[in-house]
Coordinates of C-alpha atoms and ligand atoms in Angstrom, one line a residue:
M1113 CA -1.3 -55.7 41.7
P1114 CA 0.9 -53.3 39.9
N1115 CA 4.5 -53.3 42.1
S1116 CA 4.6 -50.6 44.5
H1117 CA 7.4 -50.0 47.3
N1118 CA 7.1 -46.6 49.1
S1119 CA 10.4 -47.2 51.2
S1120 CA 11.0 -44.1 52.5
G1121 CA 13.9 -41.6 51.5
R1122 CA 12.4 -42.2 47.9
A1123 CA 11.4 -39.7 46.2
S1124 CA 7.1 -40.2 45.2
F1125 CA 4.9 -39.7 42.4
G1126 CA 2.5 -36.7 43.2
Q1127 CA 3.2 -35.9 46.8
P1128 CA 4.0 -32.6 48.1
E1129 CA 5.7 -33.2 51.3
D1130 CA 8.2 -35.4 49.6
I1131 CA 9.7 -32.1 47.4
N1132 CA 12.4 -31.3 50.8
D1133 CA 14.5 -34.5 50.8
K1134 CA 17.0 -35.2 49.2
I1135 CA 17.9 -38.0 47.7
D1136 CA 21.5 -38.4 49.2
I1137 CA 22.3 -41.8 49.1
I1138 CA 19.6 -43.5 45.3
P1139 CA 19.7 -46.8 45.2
G1140 CA 20.9 -49.2 42.2
L1141 CA 19.3 -48.3 39.0
P1142 CA 16.5 -51.2 38.9
D1143 CA 16.4 -54.8 37.3
F1144 CA 15.3 -53.8 33.8
H1145 CA 14.6 -56.9 33.0
D1146 CA 10.4 -55.6 32.2
L1147 CA 12.1 -53.5 29.7
S1148 CA 14.1 -55.7 27.9
E1149 CA 11.0 -58.0 28.2
R1150 CA 9.4 -55.2 25.6
L1151 CA 13.1 -55.0 22.9
K1152 CA 11.3 -57.5 19.9
F1153 CA 13.0 -59.0 17.1
S1154 CA 11.4 -59.7 14.2
P1155 CA 13.9 -60.5 11.5
K1156 CA 11.9 -61.8 9.3
D1157 CA 10.2 -58.7 8.2
G1158 CA 12.6 -56.4 9.0
R1159 CA 11.4 -55.2 12.1
I1160 CA 12.9 -54.1 15.6
W1161 CA 9.9 -53.5 18.4
L1162 CA 10.6 -51.2 21.5
D1163 CA 7.0 -52.4 22.7
D1164 CA 5.1 -50.9 20.5
I1165 CA 8.1 -48.4 19.0
R1166 CA 9.7 -49.2 15.6
M1167 CA 14.0 -49.3 16.5
M1168 CA 17.4 -50.4 14.1
M1169 CA 20.7 -50.2 14.7
L1170 CA 23.0 -48.5 13.0
H1171 CA 26.0 -49.0 13.7
A1172 CA 28.3 -46.7 15.7
S1173 CA 30.7 -46.0 13.1
S1174 CA 27.4 -45.3 10.9
M1175 CA 26.1 -42.2 13.6
G1176 CA 30.5 -41.3 13.7
A1177 CA 30.3 -41.1 9.7
L1178 CA 27.4 -39.1 9.9
R1179 CA 28.1 -36.9 12.8
S1180 CA 31.5 -35.5 11.4
E1181 CA 29.6 -35.0 8.3
L1182 CA 27.1 -33.0 10.3
I1183 CA 29.5 -31.0 11.8
E1184 CA 32.2 -30.4 8.6
S1185 CA 28.5 -29.6 6.1
L1186 CA 27.3 -27.6 8.5
G1187 CA 29.2 -26.5 11.5
V1188 CA 29.3 -26.9 15.3
N1189 CA 26.5 -25.3 16.6
K1190 CA 24.7 -27.0 13.3
A1191 CA 24.9 -29.5 13.7
R1192 CA 24.1 -29.7 18.0
A1193 CA 21.6 -28.2 17.4
L1194 CA 19.7 -31.1 15.4
L1195 CA 21.5 -33.8 17.9
T1196 CA 20.3 -32.7 20.8
R1197 CA 16.8 -32.3 19.0
T1198 CA 17.0 -36.0 17.4
G1199 CA 18.2 -36.9 21.4
Y1200 CA 15.0 -34.5 22.3
V1201 CA 12.5 -36.4 20.5
S1202 CA 13.5 -40.4 21.6
G1203 CA 13.5 -39.4 24.7
A1204 CA 9.9 -37.6 24.8
Q1205 CA 9.1 -41.1 23.0
D1206 CA 10.3 -43.0 26.3
A1207 CA 8.4 -40.8 29.0
E1208 CA 4.9 -41.9 27.3
L1209 CA 6.2 -44.7 26.9
A1210 CA 7.3 -44.8 30.5
S1211 CA 4.7 -45.0 32.7
K1212 CA 2.7 -47.5 30.7
L1213 CA 5.9 -49.8 31.4
R1214 CA 6.1 -49.4 35.2
P1215 CA 2.3 -49.0 36.3
G1216 CA 1.9 -48.4 39.6
A1217 CA 4.7 -48.0 40.5
D1218 CA 7.0 -44.9 42.4
F1219 CA 8.0 -42.3 41.1
F1220 CA 12.4 -43.0 41.0
D1221 CA 11.2 -46.7 39.0
V1222 CA 8.7 -45.0 36.6
F1223 CA 12.1 -42.2 35.8
S1224 CA 14.1 -44.8 35.9
V1225 CA 12.2 -45.8 33.0
G1226 CA 14.4 -43.5 31.2
P1227 CA 17.6 -44.1 32.2
Q1228 CA 17.6 -47.3 32.1
L1229 CA 15.8 -47.1 28.5
H1230 CA 18.8 -45.3 27.2
A1231 CA 20.7 -47.6 28.7
L1232 CA 19.5 -50.9 26.6
E1233 CA 18.9 -48.6 23.2
G1234 CA 23.4 -48.8 23.5
I1235 CA 23.7 -45.3 24.2
V1236 CA 25.2 -44.5 27.6
S1237 CA 25.1 -46.8 30.7
V1238 CA 23.3 -44.0 33.6
E1239 CA 24.4 -44.0 37.7
P1240 CA 21.6 -41.6 39.4
V1241 CA 23.5 -39.3 41.9
R1242 CA 21.0 -37.1 43.5
L1243 CA 17.2 -36.4 42.2
E1244 CA 14.6 -34.3 44.1
A1245 CA 11.3 -34.7 42.8
D1246 CA 7.3 -32.5 42.7
V1247 CA 5.6 -33.7 40.0
A1248 CA 2.5 -30.9 40.9
K1249 CA 4.8 -28.4 41.5
G1250 CA 7.1 -28.6 38.5
K1251 CA 10.5 -29.1 40.7
F1252 CA 13.6 -31.6 40.0
Y1253 CA 16.8 -31.7 40.3
G1254 CA 18.6 -33.5 38.4
E1255 CA 21.8 -35.4 38.5
F1256 CA 23.9 -38.5 36.9
L1257 CA 26.9 -40.0 36.0
W1258 CA 27.7 -41.2 32.2
H1259 CA 29.8 -44.2 31.0
D1260 CA 30.9 -45.4 28.6
S1261 CA 29.1 -42.9 26.4
I1262 CA 28.2 -43.7 23.2
E1263 CA 29.0 -39.7 21.6
D1264 CA 31.9 -39.5 23.8
E1265 CA 33.3 -42.5 22.3
I1266 CA 32.8 -42.2 18.8
H1267 CA 33.7 -38.1 18.6
I1268 CA 37.0 -39.1 20.6
E1269 CA 37.7 -41.2 18.0
K1270 CA 37.4 -38.9 15.1
Y1271 CA 38.4 -35.2 17.0
G1272 CA 40.8 -35.9 20.0
I1273 CA 39.9 -35.1 23.5
G1274 CA 38.6 -31.6 24.6
T1275 CA 37.1 -28.0 26.1
E1276 CA 34.0 -28.5 25.0
P1277 CA 31.4 -31.6 25.8
V1278 CA 29.8 -33.2 23.3
C1279 CA 27.5 -36.0 24.0
W1280 CA 24.1 -33.9 21.8
M1281 CA 22.1 -36.4 21.3
Q1282 CA 22.3 -37.5 25.1
I1283 CA 21.5 -34.3 26.7
G1284 CA 18.8 -33.8 24.3
Y1285 CA 17.6 -37.3 25.0
A1286 CA 18.0 -36.4 28.8
S1287 CA 16.5 -33.2 28.2
G1288 CA 13.2 -35.1 26.6
Y1289 CA 12.6 -37.4 28.4
T1290 CA 12.4 -34.9 31.8
S1291 CA 10.2 -32.4 30.0
V1292 CA 7.8 -34.8 28.7
F1293 CA 8.0 -36.6 32.2
L1294 CA 7.5 -33.9 34.0
G1295 CA 5.2 -32.3 32.3
R1296 CA 7.7 -28.9 31.9
P1297 CA 11.1 -27.9 30.5
I1298 CA 13.5 -28.8 31.8
V1299 CA 16.8 -28.1 30.4
Y1300 CA 20.5 -30.6 31.1
Q1301 CA 24.0 -29.2 30.9
E1302 CA 26.6 -31.6 30.8
V1303 CA 28.8 -30.3 32.9
E1304 CA 31.5 -32.9 33.4
C1305 CA 31.9 -35.0 30.1
R1306 CA 34.9 -37.6 28.7
A1307 CA 36.0 -36.1 25.9
M1308 CA 37.0 -33.6 27.8
G1309 CA 40.0 -35.7 29.8
H1310 CA 36.7 -36.6 32.1
A1311 CA 36.3 -40.2 33.9
H1312 CA 33.0 -39.7 33.0
C1313 CA 30.0 -37.3 32.1
R1314 CA 28.4 -35.5 34.9
I1315 CA 25.3 -33.9 33.7
I1316 CA 23.0 -31.4 35.6
G1317 CA 19.3 -31.4 34.4
K1318 CA 16.5 -27.8 36.6
P1319 CA 14.0 -26.6 35.4
M1320 CA 14.4 -24.0 32.6
E1321 CA 13.9 -20.9 34.7
E1322 CA 16.7 -22.3 37.2
W1323 CA 19.9 -21.8 34.4
D1324 CA 21.0 -19.0 33.1
D1325 CA 22.3 -18.3 30.6
I1326 CA 21.3 -21.5 28.8
E1327 CA 20.0 -20.0 25.1
E1328 CA 23.2 -21.8 23.5
D1329 CA 21.9 -25.2 24.9
M1330 CA 18.0 -24.2 23.8
A1331 CA 18.6 -23.3 20.9
F1332 CA 17.5 -27.0 20.2
M1333 CA 13.8 -25.7 20.9
Q1334 CA 14.4 -22.9 18.5
P1335 CA 13.4 -24.2 14.8
Q1336 CA 17.3 -23.7 13.0
A1337 CA 15.5 -22.4 10.2
F1338 CA 15.0 -18.9 12.8
A1339 CA 18.8 -19.8 14.4
N1340 CA 20.2 -16.0 13.0
A1341 CA 16.9 -14.4 12.3
D1342 CA 15.2 -11.7 13.0
T1343 CA 12.4 -13.6 14.8
I1344 CA 11.3 -11.7 17.6
L1345 CA 7.7 -10.3 17.5
K1346 CA 6.4 -6.8 17.4
P1347 CA 3.9 -6.1 20.6
R1348 CA 0.2 -7.9 19.1
E1349 CA -1.3 -4.4 19.5
Q1350 CA 1.6 -3.3 16.4
I1351 CA 0.0 -5.3 14.3
T1352 CA -2.9 -5.1 12.2
V1353 CA -4.9 -7.8 13.4
L1354 CA -8.5 -8.2 12.1
D1355 CA -11.6 -10.4 13.1
T1356 CA -9.1 -13.0 13.9
P1357 CA -9.8 -14.3 16.6
P1358 CA -6.5 -13.0 20.1
H1359 CA -4.2 -15.9 18.8
S1360 CA -2.9 -18.1 21.6
T1361 CA -0.1 -19.2 20.4
A1362 CA 0.9 -15.3 17.8
K1363 CA 3.8 -15.7 21.3
T1364 CA 5.2 -18.1 22.8
E1365 CA 7.9 -16.1 24.4
F1366 CA 8.5 -19.5 27.0
H1367 CA 12.0 -17.8 28.6
T1368 CA 12.4 -14.5 28.5
K1369 CA 16.3 -14.0 26.2
I1370 CA 14.3 -16.5 24.1
S1371 CA 10.9 -14.4 22.9
T1372 CA 10.8 -15.9 20.0
N1373 CA 6.9 -17.1 19.4
M1374 CA 7.3 -20.3 17.2
V1375 CA 8.9 -23.1 20.1
G1376 CA 9.9 -27.1 18.9
A1377 CA 10.9 -29.4 19.2
S1378 CA 9.3 -31.9 17.2
A1379 CA 10.8 -33.4 14.2
A1380 CA 7.3 -32.6 12.2
F1381 CA 7.0 -29.0 13.4
N1382 CA 10.4 -28.0 12.7
V1383 CA 9.8 -29.2 8.6
A1384 CA 7.0 -27.1 8.4
C1385 CA 9.1 -24.5 10.0
H1386 CA 12.0 -24.9 7.0
M1387 CA 9.6 -24.9 4.4
L1388 CA 8.5 -21.5 6.2
D1389 CA 12.4 -20.1 6.2
K1390 CA 13.0 -20.6 2.6
V1391 CA 9.8 -19.6 0.8
A1392 CA 10.3 -16.4 3.5
K1393 CA 12.2 -13.9 1.1
T1394 CA 10.9 -14.8 -2.1
E1395 CA 7.5 -13.2 -3.0
A1396 CA 5.5 -16.9 -3.4
T1397 CA 1.5 -16.8 -2.2
V1398 CA 2.1 -19.8 0.1
L1399 CA -1.1 -21.8 1.2
F1400 CA -1.4 -22.9 5.2
L1401 CA -3.3 -26.4 5.7
G1402 CA -4.3 -28.6 8.3
E1403 CA -6.5 -28.9 10.9
S1404 CA -8.1 -25.9 13.1
G1405 CA -6.8 -24.8 16.0
V1406 CA -3.2 -25.6 14.7
G1407 CA -1.9 -22.2 14.6
K1408 CA -1.9 -20.9 11.3
E1409 CA -2.3 -18.1 11.7
M1410 CA 0.4 -18.0 14.0
F1411 CA 2.8 -18.7 10.6
A1412 CA 1.4 -16.5 9.0
R1413 CA 2.7 -13.5 10.9
T1414 CA 5.4 -15.0 11.7
L1415 CA 6.4 -15.5 7.4
H1416 CA 5.4 -11.2 7.4
Q1417 CA 8.1 -11.1 9.5
I1418 CA 10.9 -12.3 8.1
S1419 CA 10.3 -11.6 4.6
H1420 CA 11.5 -8.3 3.1
R1421 CA 7.9 -6.5 3.8
K1422 CA 8.6 -6.7 7.5
D1423 CA 8.1 -3.0 7.5
G1424 CA 4.8 -3.3 5.6
P1425 CA 1.4 -4.2 6.4
Y1426 CA 0.4 -7.1 7.5
I1427 CA -3.2 -8.0 7.6
A1428 CA -4.7 -10.8 8.7
V1429 CA -9.2 -10.8 7.8
N1430 CA -11.1 -14.6 8.3
C1431 CA -12.7 -15.4 5.4
A1432 CA -15.3 -16.9 7.3
A1433 CA -15.4 -14.4 10.5
I1434 CA -17.1 -11.4 8.4
P1435 CA -20.9 -11.7 6.5
D1436 CA -21.3 -12.6 2.9
N1437 CA -23.4 -9.4 1.4
L1438 CA -20.5 -7.9 3.6
L1439 CA -17.6 -9.9 3.0
E1440 CA -16.9 -8.5 -0.6
S1441 CA -17.0 -4.5 0.7
E1442 CA -14.8 -5.5 3.3
L1443 CA -11.8 -6.8 1.3
F1444 CA -11.7 -5.1 -2.0
G1445 CA -13.2 -1.0 -0.5
V1446 CA -16.4 0.5 -1.9
E1447 CA -17.4 4.3 -3.1
K1448 CA -20.3 5.9 -1.3
G1449 CA -23.4 5.3 -2.7
A1450 CA -22.2 1.7 -4.2
Y1451 CA -25.2 0.6 -2.3
T1452 CA -27.6 1.7 0.5
G1453 CA -26.1 2.2 3.1
A1454 CA -22.8 2.9 2.1
I1455 CA -22.7 6.4 2.8
E1456 CA -19.0 7.1 2.5
S1457 CA -15.8 6.2 0.8
R1458 CA -13.4 2.8 2.8
A1459 CA -10.7 1.5 1.3
G1460 CA -10.6 -2.1 1.1
R1461 CA -8.4 -4.3 3.2
F1462 CA -6.5 -5.8 0.4
E1463 CA -6.0 -1.6 -0.4
R1464 CA -4.4 -1.3 3.3
A1465 CA -2.8 -5.0 3.6
D1466 CA -0.1 -2.5 0.2
T1467 CA 3.5 -2.7 0.8
G1468 CA 2.8 -5.6 3.2
T1469 CA 1.3 -9.0 3.6
I1470 CA -2.9 -10.3 3.6
F1471 CA -3.3 -13.5 5.3
L1472 CA -6.7 -14.9 4.4
D1473 CA -8.4 -17.7 7.1
E1474 CA -10.7 -20.6 5.6
I1475 CA -9.9 -19.3 2.3
G1476 CA -12.9 -22.1 1.1
T1477 CA -15.5 -20.0 2.9
L1478 CA -14.8 -17.3 0.6
S1479 CA -18.2 -17.1 -2.3
L1480 CA -17.8 -17.8 -5.7
A1481 CA -18.2 -13.9 -6.7
A1482 CA -15.1 -13.0 -4.2
Q1483 CA -13.0 -15.8 -6.0
G1484 CA -13.3 -14.0 -8.6
K1485 CA -12.5 -10.8 -7.2
L1486 CA -9.4 -12.2 -5.7
L1487 CA -8.0 -14.0 -8.6
R1488 CA -7.9 -11.3 -10.8
V1489 CA -5.9 -8.7 -7.4
L1490 CA -3.7 -12.9 -7.9
Q1491 CA -3.2 -12.1 -11.6
E1492 CA -3.6 -8.4 -12.5
H1493 CA -2.0 -6.9 -9.0
Q1494 CA -5.3 -4.8 -9.2
V1495 CA -8.2 -4.1 -7.0
E1496 CA -11.8 -2.7 -8.1
R1497 CA -13.6 -0.9 -4.8
V1498 CA -17.4 -2.7 -4.9
G1499 CA -19.6 0.6 -7.2
G1500 CA -16.4 2.0 -7.6
K1501 CA -14.9 2.9 -11.6
K1502 CA -11.1 3.0 -11.8
T1503 CA -8.7 0.3 -10.8
I1504 CA -6.2 0.6 -8.2
E1505 CA -2.8 -1.0 -8.2
I1506 CA -1.9 -3.1 -5.0
D1507 CA 1.3 -4.2 -4.6
I1508 CA 0.5 -7.0 -2.4
R1509 CA 1.9 -10.8 -0.8
V1510 CA -1.7 -13.1 -0.7
I1511 CA -1.0 -15.9 2.6
A1512 CA -3.9 -17.6 2.4
A1513 CA -5.0 -20.6 4.5
T1514 CA -7.8 -23.6 4.8
N1515 CA -8.7 -27.2 7.0
V1516 CA -10.4 -28.4 4.0
K1517 CA -9.7 -29.8 0.4
L1518 CA -10.0 -27.6 -1.5
K1519 CA -9.3 -29.9 -4.7
E1520 CA -12.4 -31.8 -3.2
E1521 CA -14.0 -28.4 -3.0
V1522 CA -12.9 -27.1 -6.5
K1523 CA -14.4 -30.9 -8.1
E1524 CA -17.7 -30.2 -5.9
G1525 CA -17.7 -26.7 -8.5
R1526 CA -18.4 -24.8 -5.5
F1527 CA -13.6 -23.4 -6.1
R1528 CA -12.8 -21.6 -8.7
E1529 CA -9.3 -24.3 -10.5
D1530 CA -7.2 -21.5 -11.0
L1531 CA -8.0 -19.7 -7.9
Y1532 CA -6.9 -23.1 -6.7
F1533 CA -4.3 -23.0 -8.5
R1534 CA -2.6 -20.1 -8.1
L1535 CA -3.0 -19.9 -4.5
N1536 CA -1.6 -24.3 -4.3
V1537 CA 1.8 -22.5 -5.6
F1538 CA 4.0 -23.1 -2.4
P1539 CA 1.0 -26.0 0.1
I1540 CA 2.8 -25.8 3.4
H1541 CA 0.9 -28.6 5.8
I1542 CA 0.9 -28.3 9.9
P1543 CA 1.2 -30.6 11.5
P1544 CA -1.5 -31.5 14.5
L1545 CA -0.8 -31.3 18.2
R1546 CA -1.3 -35.3 18.0
E1547 CA 1.6 -35.2 16.2
R1548 CA 4.2 -33.0 17.9
K1549 CA 3.5 -34.2 21.9
A1550 CA 7.8 -33.6 22.1
D1551 CA 6.4 -30.0 22.0
I1552 CA 3.9 -30.0 25.1
P1553 CA 5.9 -29.5 27.7
L1554 CA 7.1 -26.6 25.9
L1555 CA 3.2 -25.3 25.4
I1556 CA 1.8 -25.4 28.2
N1557 CA 4.2 -24.3 30.2
H1558 CA 4.1 -21.0 28.5
F1559 CA 0.2 -21.1 28.2
L1560 CA 0.5 -21.9 32.3
K1561 CA 2.0 -18.9 32.8
K1562 CA 0.1 -16.5 30.4
Y1563 CA -3.6 -17.3 32.1
G1564 CA -2.2 -17.7 35.4
T1565 CA -0.5 -13.8 34.9
S1566 CA -4.2 -13.1 33.7
Y1567 CA -6.3 -14.7 36.3
R1568 CA -3.7 -13.6 39.2
K1569 CA -3.6 -17.0 40.1
N1570 CA -0.2 -19.5 41.6
I1571 CA -0.6 -22.5 39.6
T1572 CA 2.4 -24.4 40.4
G1573 CA 2.2 -26.9 37.2
F1574 CA 1.0 -30.3 36.1
T1575 CA -0.5 -33.2 38.4
S1576 CA 1.5 -36.3 37.0
R1577 CA -1.9 -37.4 36.5
A1578 CA -3.0 -35.2 34.0
I1579 CA 0.8 -35.1 32.4
N1580 CA -0.1 -38.2 31.4
G1581 CA -4.3 -36.9 29.9
F1582 CA -1.9 -34.8 28.1
L1583 CA 0.2 -37.3 26.8
N1584 CA -2.9 -40.2 25.3
Y1585 CA -5.5 -37.4 24.7
D1586 CA -5.5 -37.4 20.7
W1587 CA -7.3 -33.2 21.1
P1588 CA -8.7 -32.8 17.8
G1589 CA -9.3 -28.8 18.7
N1590 CA -4.9 -29.7 18.4
I1591 CA -3.4 -26.0 20.5
R1592 CA -5.7 -23.9 21.0
E1593 CA -7.7 -27.3 22.1
L1594 CA -5.3 -27.4 24.6
E1595 CA -5.3 -23.9 25.0
N1596 CA -8.8 -23.7 26.5
L1597 CA -8.3 -26.4 28.3
I1598 CA -5.2 -24.9 30.5
E1599 CA -7.8 -21.6 30.6
R1600 CA -9.9 -23.4 32.7
G1601 CA -7.6 -25.5 34.6
V1602 CA -5.8 -22.2 35.2
I1603 CA -10.2 -21.1 36.8
L1604 CA -10.8 -24.2 39.0
A1605 CA -7.3 -24.8 40.3
P1606 CA -7.3 -23.5 43.6
N1607 CA -4.4 -20.6 44.4
D1608 CA -1.2 -22.0 44.8
G1609 CA -2.1 -25.4 43.7
A1610 CA -1.9 -27.5 40.7
I1611 CA -3.7 -28.0 37.3
D1612 CA -5.1 -32.0 38.2
L1613 CA -7.1 -34.1 35.4
C1614 CA -10.7 -32.7 36.7
H1615 CA -9.8 -29.2 36.1
L1616 CA -8.8 -30.1 32.7
F1617 CA -11.4 -33.2 31.0
T1618 CA -14.8 -31.8 32.4
F1619 CA -17.4 -33.3 30.3
G1620 CA -17.3 -36.8 31.9
E1621 CA -17.1 -38.7 27.6
E1622 CA -13.7 -36.9 27.8
I1623 CA -11.9 -38.3 31.1
T1624 CA -13.0 -41.0 29.8
I1625 CA -11.0 -42.3 26.8
P1626 CA -7.8 -41.7 28.1
I1627 CA -8.6 -43.3 31.4
L1628 CA -9.6 -46.3 30.1
G1629 CA -9.5 -46.6 26.2
I1630 CA -8.9 -49.4 24.2
T1631 CA -6.2 -48.3 21.2
K1632 CA -6.6 -49.8 18.2
D1633 CA -4.5 -52.4 18.3
G1634 CA -7.3 -53.9 21.0
T1635 CA -5.2 -53.3 24.4
V1636 CA -6.9 -52.2 27.5
N1637 CA -5.1 -47.7 26.9
D1638 CA -4.9 -47.8 30.9
S1639 CA -0.8 -45.5 30.9
L1640 CA -3.7 -42.5 32.6
N1641 CA -2.9 -44.6 35.9
A1642 CA 0.1 -45.9 35.9
Q1643 CA 1.5 -43.5 38.4
G1644 CA -1.0 -40.6 39.1
G1645 CA -2.4 -40.2 41.8
E1646 CA -2.4 -40.4 45.4
N1647 CA -3.7 -43.9 45.9
A1648 CA -2.3 -45.0 41.9
A1649 CA -0.2 -47.7 44.3
D1650 CA -3.0 -49.2 45.4
L1651 CA -5.7 -49.4 43.0
H1652 CA -5.6 -50.2 39.9
P1653 CA -8.5 -49.2 37.8
V1654 CA -7.6 -51.6 35.4
D1655 CA -7.3 -54.5 37.1
I1656 CA -10.3 -53.7 39.8
I1657 CA -12.3 -53.7 36.4
V1658 CA -10.6 -57.1 34.9
D1659 CA -11.4 -58.8 37.2
S1660 CA -15.5 -57.7 38.8
L1661 CA -15.9 -58.6 34.6
I1662 CA -13.9 -62.0 34.8
E1663 CA -15.5 -62.6 38.5
Q1664 CA -18.9 -61.4 37.5
N1665 CA -18.5 -64.3 34.4
V1666 CA -18.6 -60.8 31.8
G1667 CA -18.5 -62.1 28.6
L1668 CA -16.3 -60.7 25.7
E1669 CA -19.3 -60.1 24.0
E1670 CA -21.8 -58.6 26.9
L1671 CA -18.7 -56.3 27.4
E1672 CA -18.3 -55.2 23.5
K1673 CA -21.3 -55.0 23.4
N1674 CA -21.4 -52.9 26.3
L1675 CA -19.0 -50.6 25.8
I1676 CA -20.2 -49.5 22.0
E1677 CA -23.9 -48.9 24.1
T1678 CA -22.3 -46.1 26.3
A1679 CA -20.2 -45.0 23.0
V1680 CA -22.9 -44.4 21.7
K1681 CA -25.3 -43.0 24.4
K1682 CA -22.5 -40.6 25.3
S1683 CA -21.9 -39.3 22.4
G1684 CA -26.0 -37.9 21.6
G1685 CA -26.0 -41.1 18.8
N1686 CA -23.9 -39.4 17.2
L1687 CA -21.4 -42.5 15.0
S1688 CA -18.6 -40.6 14.9
A1689 CA -17.7 -39.3 17.7
A1690 CA -18.8 -42.2 19.3
A1691 CA -15.7 -44.5 17.1
R1692 CA -13.7 -41.9 17.4
I1693 CA -14.1 -43.0 21.7
L1694 CA -13.1 -46.3 21.2
G1695 CA -10.7 -45.6 18.6
I1696 CA -12.5 -47.4 15.9
S1697 CA -14.0 -46.7 12.1
R1698 CA -17.1 -45.7 12.0
P1699 CA -18.3 -48.8 9.3
Q1700 CA -15.9 -50.8 11.8
L1701 CA -18.6 -49.4 15.0
A1702 CA -21.9 -50.0 12.4
Y1703 CA -20.4 -53.3 11.0
R1704 CA -20.8 -54.3 15.5
L1705 CA -24.7 -51.7 15.8
K1706 CA -26.0 -54.3 13.2
K1707 CA -24.3 -57.4 14.3
Ligands
ZN52 ZN1 30.3 -36.1 27.7

């Protein structure tokens, strides 16, 4: 059985009444052997593993050299943001591990995984001072002392004692860890620091909304590329958006003072943002690549907003949403009498985008005829209306997006090769949500506020079960799916209550993935139940299932056969979907079925 000790005086997970519990005497951190056992050295193949995360050792002195070079070359603010973000990402990764490493333990012990891993990773020794938490209500207060921080050590060696705290990467770690752990943006400040002459560093963490004047501390969550740019969006109404579904992430406002539409601390997201910033100032054609739902429209709109054309029109067109027979007249305009029904002359969207930007979403669905006309626009900056004789000069920037592999479309003869080369000048890959899980707290918090307001409901937050569900899910529909799920959750959750797993994944087949899935390496993925529900500490579903399987003499083969049959049935005979549920490839599934 999982270890469980709900001794009084400790805040426990998911029990709202505990929020008033002030923990004046914090117990020492739990024994950390369970964690150090997860650290594996594999010198033969040059690998160090923390559970299944690859780690590396770095000389503190070379970290020091890197740090001072960053400060000297980028300036203190940029260096600080970069290092904070680096810490944030590793904290977020450790938070994903926490419940897996201490299944069934109480809040304090599971939460302690972060501070203890931070120590194990050789960064700092953490002493908890005060910790109050209510996950479902999103309440958190954490105060810790840091002893022998490595950042202080390398900073003091080079710069001596100063007036500002310097443990940037560690503050990032604490923020990333706690934010992902609680599913809500938690910001830490270092109120005392050894590099300011204090005996130790003292950090305090609270939900973002409870801080005043934290712009500086939050700068790392805003892509550095835009730190100095005027990225504040105009209200939706002022932007011409045609045929695009109301888009979610267009305005991800996570703090009233930092109202930018693009937030995220994850590396994958920031790489895309840097590229966006580089190309924005040019006139180059940009092609956004990425799965559906990743927010390509949001990127396109931001590109327009930070370009020289920001005062011109921004016209978005979803090529797949316009019927084939109307597409050409919609895009290029029509002259009166060009066909039955063309009762008056009309400008197309290219004309209307003159002096601005046109965004062509799902470009892969354009007909060959429309592709030819588009090529002409790109080459000659001219359009000709349907049924018209004169050419109209236009000055536009074209941005396109696709979720299909255009190169393959070219091979199949469905997409013009010359157009492909014209569009593929500056491709930007937008990462899927599963590659930027560190950004989930920011995103879910934003959507929670958005739908709480529009449905006039007061939802306090998410249960730990729901947060674990988010972290263990693969998000095939990306940010759009996340947004839909939260909208559903806001509708289903009780007023003044928290969104639980049952309000999110209401379809049986989805809920089984995070609760009991087989991961790619063949181990049972049970992290969802680790510390979640009210009685998770007493009942551990995986233990129960395994016990009963062994008791009933169910062999591996029978278990596999059962798993496969259930997955196939649940996905309605769709083998690809069934393979996804099982976490194996389709050919692997086909092979097993044949057996
Ligand atoms: Zn410090």
